[in-house]
PDB file of C-alpha atoms in Angstrom:
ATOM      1  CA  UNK A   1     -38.904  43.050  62.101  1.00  0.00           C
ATOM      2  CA  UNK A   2     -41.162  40.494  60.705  1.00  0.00           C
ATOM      3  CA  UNK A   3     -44.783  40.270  62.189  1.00  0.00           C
ATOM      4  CA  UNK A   4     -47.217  38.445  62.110  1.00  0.00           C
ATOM      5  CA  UNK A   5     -49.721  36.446  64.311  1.00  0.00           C
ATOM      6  CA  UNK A   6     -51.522  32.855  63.729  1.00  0.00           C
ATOM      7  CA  UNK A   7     -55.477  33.034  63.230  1.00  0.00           C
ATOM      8  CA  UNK A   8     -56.370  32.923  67.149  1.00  0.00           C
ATOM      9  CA  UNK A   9     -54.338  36.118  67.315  1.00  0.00           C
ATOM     10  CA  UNK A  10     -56.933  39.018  68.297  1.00  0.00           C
ATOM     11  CA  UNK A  11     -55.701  41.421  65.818  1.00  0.00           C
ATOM     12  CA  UNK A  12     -53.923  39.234  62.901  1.00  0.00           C
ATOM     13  CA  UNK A  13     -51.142  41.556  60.921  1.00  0.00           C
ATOM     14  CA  UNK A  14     -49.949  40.534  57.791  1.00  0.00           C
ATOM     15  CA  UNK A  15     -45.459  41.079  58.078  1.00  0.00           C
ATOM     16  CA  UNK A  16     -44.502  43.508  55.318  1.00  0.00           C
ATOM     17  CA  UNK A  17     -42.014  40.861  54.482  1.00  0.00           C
ATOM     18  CA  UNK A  18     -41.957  37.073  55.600  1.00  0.00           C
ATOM     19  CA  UNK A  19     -38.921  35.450  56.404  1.00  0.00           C
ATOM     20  CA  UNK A  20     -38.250  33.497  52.724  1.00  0.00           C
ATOM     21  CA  UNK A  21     -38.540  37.126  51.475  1.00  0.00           C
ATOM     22  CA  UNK A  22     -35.581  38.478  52.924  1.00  0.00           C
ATOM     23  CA  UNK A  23     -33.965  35.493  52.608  1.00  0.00           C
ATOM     24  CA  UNK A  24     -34.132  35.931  48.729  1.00  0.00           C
ATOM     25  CA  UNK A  25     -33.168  39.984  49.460  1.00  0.00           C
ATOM     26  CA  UNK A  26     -30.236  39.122  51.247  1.00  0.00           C
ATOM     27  CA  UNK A  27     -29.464  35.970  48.207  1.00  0.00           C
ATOM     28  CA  UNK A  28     -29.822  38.796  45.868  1.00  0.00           C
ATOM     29  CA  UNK A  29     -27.507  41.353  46.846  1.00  0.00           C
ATOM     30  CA  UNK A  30     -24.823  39.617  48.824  1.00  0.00           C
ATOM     31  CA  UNK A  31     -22.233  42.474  48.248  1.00  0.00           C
ATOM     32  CA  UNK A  32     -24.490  45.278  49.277  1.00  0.00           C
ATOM     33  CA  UNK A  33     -23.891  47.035  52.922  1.00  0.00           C
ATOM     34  CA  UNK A  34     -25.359  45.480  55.686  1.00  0.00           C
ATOM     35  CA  UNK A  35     -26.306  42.163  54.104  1.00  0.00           C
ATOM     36  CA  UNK A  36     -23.734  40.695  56.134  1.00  0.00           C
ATOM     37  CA  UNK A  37     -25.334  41.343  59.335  1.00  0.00           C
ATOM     38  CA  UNK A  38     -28.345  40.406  57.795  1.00  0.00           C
ATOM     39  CA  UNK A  39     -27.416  37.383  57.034  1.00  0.00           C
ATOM     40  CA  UNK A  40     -26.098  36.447  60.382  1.00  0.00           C
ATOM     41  CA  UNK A  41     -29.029  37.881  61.996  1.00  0.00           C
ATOM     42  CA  UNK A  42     -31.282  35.639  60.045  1.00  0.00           C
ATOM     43  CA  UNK A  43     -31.473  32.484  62.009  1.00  0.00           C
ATOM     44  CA  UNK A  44     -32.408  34.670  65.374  1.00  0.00           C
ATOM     45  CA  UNK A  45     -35.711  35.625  63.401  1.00  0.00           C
ATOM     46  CA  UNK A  46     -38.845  34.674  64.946  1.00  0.00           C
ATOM     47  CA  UNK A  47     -42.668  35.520  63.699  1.00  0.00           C
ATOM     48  CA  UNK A  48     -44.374  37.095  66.645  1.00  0.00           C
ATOM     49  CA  UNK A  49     -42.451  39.882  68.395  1.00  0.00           C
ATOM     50  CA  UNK A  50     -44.327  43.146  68.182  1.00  0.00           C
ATOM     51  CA  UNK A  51     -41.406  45.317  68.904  1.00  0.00           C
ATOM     52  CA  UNK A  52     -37.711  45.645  68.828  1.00  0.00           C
ATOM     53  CA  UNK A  53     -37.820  45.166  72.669  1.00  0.00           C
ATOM     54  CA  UNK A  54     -40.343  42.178  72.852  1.00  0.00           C
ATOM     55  CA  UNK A  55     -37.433  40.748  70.527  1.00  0.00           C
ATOM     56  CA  UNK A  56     -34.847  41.872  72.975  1.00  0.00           C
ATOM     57  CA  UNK A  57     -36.664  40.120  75.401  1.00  0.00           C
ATOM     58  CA  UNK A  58     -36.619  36.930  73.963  1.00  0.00           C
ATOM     59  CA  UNK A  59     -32.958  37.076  72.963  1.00  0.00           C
ATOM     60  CA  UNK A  60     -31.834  37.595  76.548  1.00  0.00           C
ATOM     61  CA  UNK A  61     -33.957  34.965  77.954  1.00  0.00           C
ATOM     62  CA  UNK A  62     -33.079  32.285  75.303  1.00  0.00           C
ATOM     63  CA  UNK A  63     -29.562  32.147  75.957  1.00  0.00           C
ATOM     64  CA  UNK A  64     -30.797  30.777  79.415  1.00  0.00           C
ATOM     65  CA  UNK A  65     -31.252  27.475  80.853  1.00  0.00           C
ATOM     66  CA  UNK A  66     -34.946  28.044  80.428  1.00  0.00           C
ATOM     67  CA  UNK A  67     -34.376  28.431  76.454  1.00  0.00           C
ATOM     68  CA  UNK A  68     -36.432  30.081  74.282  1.00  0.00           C
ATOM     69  CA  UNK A  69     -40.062  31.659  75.332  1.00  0.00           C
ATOM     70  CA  UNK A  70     -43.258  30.578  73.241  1.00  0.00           C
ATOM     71  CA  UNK A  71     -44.027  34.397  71.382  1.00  0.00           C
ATOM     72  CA  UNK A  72     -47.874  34.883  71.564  1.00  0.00           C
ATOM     73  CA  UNK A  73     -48.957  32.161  72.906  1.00  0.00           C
ATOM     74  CA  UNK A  74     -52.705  31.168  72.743  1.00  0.00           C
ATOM     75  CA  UNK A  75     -53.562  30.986  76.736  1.00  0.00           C
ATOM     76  CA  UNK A  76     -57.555  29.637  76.672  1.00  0.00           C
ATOM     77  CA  UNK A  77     -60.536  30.186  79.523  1.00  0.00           C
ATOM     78  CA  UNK A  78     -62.416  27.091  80.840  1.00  0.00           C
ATOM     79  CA  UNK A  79     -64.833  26.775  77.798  1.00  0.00           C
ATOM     80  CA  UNK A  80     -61.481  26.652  75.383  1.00  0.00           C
ATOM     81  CA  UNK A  81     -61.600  30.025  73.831  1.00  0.00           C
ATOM     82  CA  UNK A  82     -58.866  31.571  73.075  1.00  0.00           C
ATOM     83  CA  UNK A  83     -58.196  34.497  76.067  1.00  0.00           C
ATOM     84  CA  UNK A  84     -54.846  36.045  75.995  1.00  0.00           C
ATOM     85  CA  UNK A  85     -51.658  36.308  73.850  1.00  0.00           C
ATOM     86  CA  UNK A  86     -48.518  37.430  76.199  1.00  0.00           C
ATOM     87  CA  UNK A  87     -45.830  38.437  74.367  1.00  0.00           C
ATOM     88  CA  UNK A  88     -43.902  36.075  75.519  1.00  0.00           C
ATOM     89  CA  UNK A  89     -44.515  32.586  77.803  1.00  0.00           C
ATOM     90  CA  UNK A  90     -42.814  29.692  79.166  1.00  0.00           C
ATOM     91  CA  UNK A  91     -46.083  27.668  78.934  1.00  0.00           C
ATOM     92  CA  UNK A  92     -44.558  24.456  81.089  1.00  0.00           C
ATOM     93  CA  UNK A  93     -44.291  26.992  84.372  1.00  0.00           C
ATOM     94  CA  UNK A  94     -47.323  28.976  83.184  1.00  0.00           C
ATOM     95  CA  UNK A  95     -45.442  32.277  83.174  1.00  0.00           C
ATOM     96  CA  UNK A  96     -46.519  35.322  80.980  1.00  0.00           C
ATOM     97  CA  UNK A  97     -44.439  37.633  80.207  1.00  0.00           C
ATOM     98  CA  UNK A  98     -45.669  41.059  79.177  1.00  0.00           C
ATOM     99  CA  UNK A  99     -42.741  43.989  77.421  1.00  0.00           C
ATOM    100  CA  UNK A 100     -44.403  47.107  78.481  1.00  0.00           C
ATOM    101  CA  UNK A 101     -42.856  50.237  76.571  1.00  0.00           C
ATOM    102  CA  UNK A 102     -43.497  53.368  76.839  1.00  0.00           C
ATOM    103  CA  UNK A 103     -47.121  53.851  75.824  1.00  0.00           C
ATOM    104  CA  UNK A 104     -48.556  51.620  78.715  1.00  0.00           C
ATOM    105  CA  UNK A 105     -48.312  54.779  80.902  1.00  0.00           C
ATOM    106  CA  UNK A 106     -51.222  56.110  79.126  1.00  0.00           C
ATOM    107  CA  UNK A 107     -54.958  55.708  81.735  1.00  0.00           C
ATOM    108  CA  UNK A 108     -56.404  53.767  78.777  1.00  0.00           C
ATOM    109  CA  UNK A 109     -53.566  51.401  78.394  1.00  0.00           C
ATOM    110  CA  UNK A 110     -52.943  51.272  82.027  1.00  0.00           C
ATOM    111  CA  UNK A 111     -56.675  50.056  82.784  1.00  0.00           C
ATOM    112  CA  UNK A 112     -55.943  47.614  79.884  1.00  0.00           C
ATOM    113  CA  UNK A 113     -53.288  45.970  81.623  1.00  0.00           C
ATOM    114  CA  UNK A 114     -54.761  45.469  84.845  1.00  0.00           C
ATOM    115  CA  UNK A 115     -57.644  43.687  82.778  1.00  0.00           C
ATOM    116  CA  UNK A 116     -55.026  41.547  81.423  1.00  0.00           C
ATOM    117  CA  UNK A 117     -53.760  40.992  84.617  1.00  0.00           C
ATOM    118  CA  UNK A 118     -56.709  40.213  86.007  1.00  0.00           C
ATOM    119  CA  UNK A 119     -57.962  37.469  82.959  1.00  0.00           C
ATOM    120  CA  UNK A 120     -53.772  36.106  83.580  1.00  0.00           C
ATOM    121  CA  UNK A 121     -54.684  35.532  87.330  1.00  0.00           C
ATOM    122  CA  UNK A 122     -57.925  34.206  86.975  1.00  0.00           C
ATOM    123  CA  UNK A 123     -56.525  31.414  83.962  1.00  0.00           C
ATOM    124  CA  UNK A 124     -54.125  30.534  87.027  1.00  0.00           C
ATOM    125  CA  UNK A 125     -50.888  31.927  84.940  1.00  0.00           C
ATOM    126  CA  UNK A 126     -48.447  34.428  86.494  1.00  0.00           C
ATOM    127  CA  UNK A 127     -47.457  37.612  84.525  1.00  0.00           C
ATOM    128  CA  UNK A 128     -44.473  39.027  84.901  1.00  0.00           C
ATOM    129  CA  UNK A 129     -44.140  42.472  83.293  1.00  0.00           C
ATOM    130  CA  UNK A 130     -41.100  43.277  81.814  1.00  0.00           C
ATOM    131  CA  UNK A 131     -39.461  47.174  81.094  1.00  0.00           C
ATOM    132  CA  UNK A 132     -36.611  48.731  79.334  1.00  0.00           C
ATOM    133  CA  UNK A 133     -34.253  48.820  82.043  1.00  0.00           C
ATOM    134  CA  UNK A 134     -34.955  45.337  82.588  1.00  0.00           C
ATOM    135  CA  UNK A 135     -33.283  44.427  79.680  1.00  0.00           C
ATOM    136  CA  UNK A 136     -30.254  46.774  79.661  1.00  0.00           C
ATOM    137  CA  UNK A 137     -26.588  45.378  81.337  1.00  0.00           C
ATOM    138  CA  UNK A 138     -24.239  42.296  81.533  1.00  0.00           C
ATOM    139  CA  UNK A 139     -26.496  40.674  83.555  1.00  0.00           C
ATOM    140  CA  UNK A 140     -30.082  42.153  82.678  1.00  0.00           C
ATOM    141  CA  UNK A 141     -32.381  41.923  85.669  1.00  0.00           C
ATOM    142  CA  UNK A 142     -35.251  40.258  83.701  1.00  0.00           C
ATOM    143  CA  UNK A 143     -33.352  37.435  84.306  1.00  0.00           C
ATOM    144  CA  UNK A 144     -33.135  37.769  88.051  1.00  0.00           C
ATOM    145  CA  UNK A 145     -37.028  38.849  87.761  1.00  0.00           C
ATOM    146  CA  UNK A 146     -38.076  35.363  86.147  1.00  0.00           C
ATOM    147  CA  UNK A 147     -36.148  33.190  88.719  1.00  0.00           C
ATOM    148  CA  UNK A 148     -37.257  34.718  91.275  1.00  0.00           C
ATOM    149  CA  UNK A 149     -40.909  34.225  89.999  1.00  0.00           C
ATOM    150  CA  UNK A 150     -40.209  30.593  89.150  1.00  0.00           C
ATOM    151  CA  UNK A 151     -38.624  29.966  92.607  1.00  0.00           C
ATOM    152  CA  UNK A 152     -41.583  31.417  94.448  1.00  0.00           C
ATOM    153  CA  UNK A 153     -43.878  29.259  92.163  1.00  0.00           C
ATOM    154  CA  UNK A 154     -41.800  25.994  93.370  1.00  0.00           C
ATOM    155  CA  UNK A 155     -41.933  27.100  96.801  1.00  0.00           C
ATOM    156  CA  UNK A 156     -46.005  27.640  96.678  1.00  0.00           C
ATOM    157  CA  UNK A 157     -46.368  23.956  95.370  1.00  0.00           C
ATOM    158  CA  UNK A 158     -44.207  22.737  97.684  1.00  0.00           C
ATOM    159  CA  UNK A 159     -45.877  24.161 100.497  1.00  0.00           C
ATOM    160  CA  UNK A 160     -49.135  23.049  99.122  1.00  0.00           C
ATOM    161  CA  UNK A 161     -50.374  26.784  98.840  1.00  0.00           C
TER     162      UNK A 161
END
């Protein structure tokens, strides 16, 4: 997993490896086990993805009409500071999408969230928080969970409310 996070990112992390690194890895040692997979896993690499799942995520929904979701992407408050990073966003429908794993049953990272979702309300974005089981299946229900978000948005503005 490669990560790493832009300047406005709240905690920056420096990847272990960038991309052109194992690039030149894979170059140098086409014969050894597993480089093959590596190699065809390659072009699905994106900078941003915290987690295995976060990059599950983003697989899963890029194969969709809606493409590929913005990782980390800077959301700002009315004085343009940077605010929130959601894991992943479709910035045109203003739709945050938030992996939560395992640890956000913990109280402290449970109040956490409900801050973020709080600051995501108030910025007039929706989050939609995403789980394991969301992502398993044929037909993963994140998918059904992000339609049915963006067809409730359509029906709000259409309805003027």
């Amino acid at each position: 997993m490669v990560v790493a996070h832009g300047p406005d990112f709240p905690k920056p992390r420096t990847p272990l490896a960038t991309i052109d690194d194992l690039r030149r890895m894979i170059a140098a040692h086409p014969g050894m086990r597993g480089m093959k997979t590596a190699r065809l896993a390659l072009p699905e690499i994106r900078v941003g993805a915290d987690s295995p799942q976060e990059t599950r995520m983003r697989l899963v929904l890029a194969r969709t009409k809606l493409g590929e979701p913005v990782l980390n992407h800077v959301i700002s408050n009315s004085w343009g500071q940077p605010a929130m990073w959601p894991d992943a966003a479709y910035p045109q429908y203003r739709l945050a999408l938030q992996y939560d794993g395992a640890h956000h049953s913990s109280p402290d990272q449970a109040a956490r969230d409900r801050k973020r979702k709080e600051t995501t309300d108030r910025l007039g974005w929706t989050e939609l928080r995403i789980f394991k089981d969301d992502l398993d299946g044929d037909k993963p229900f994140v998918l059904e969970k992000v339609r049915a978000t963006l067809q409730g948005q359509l029906r709000r503005q259409a309805s003027g409310t």
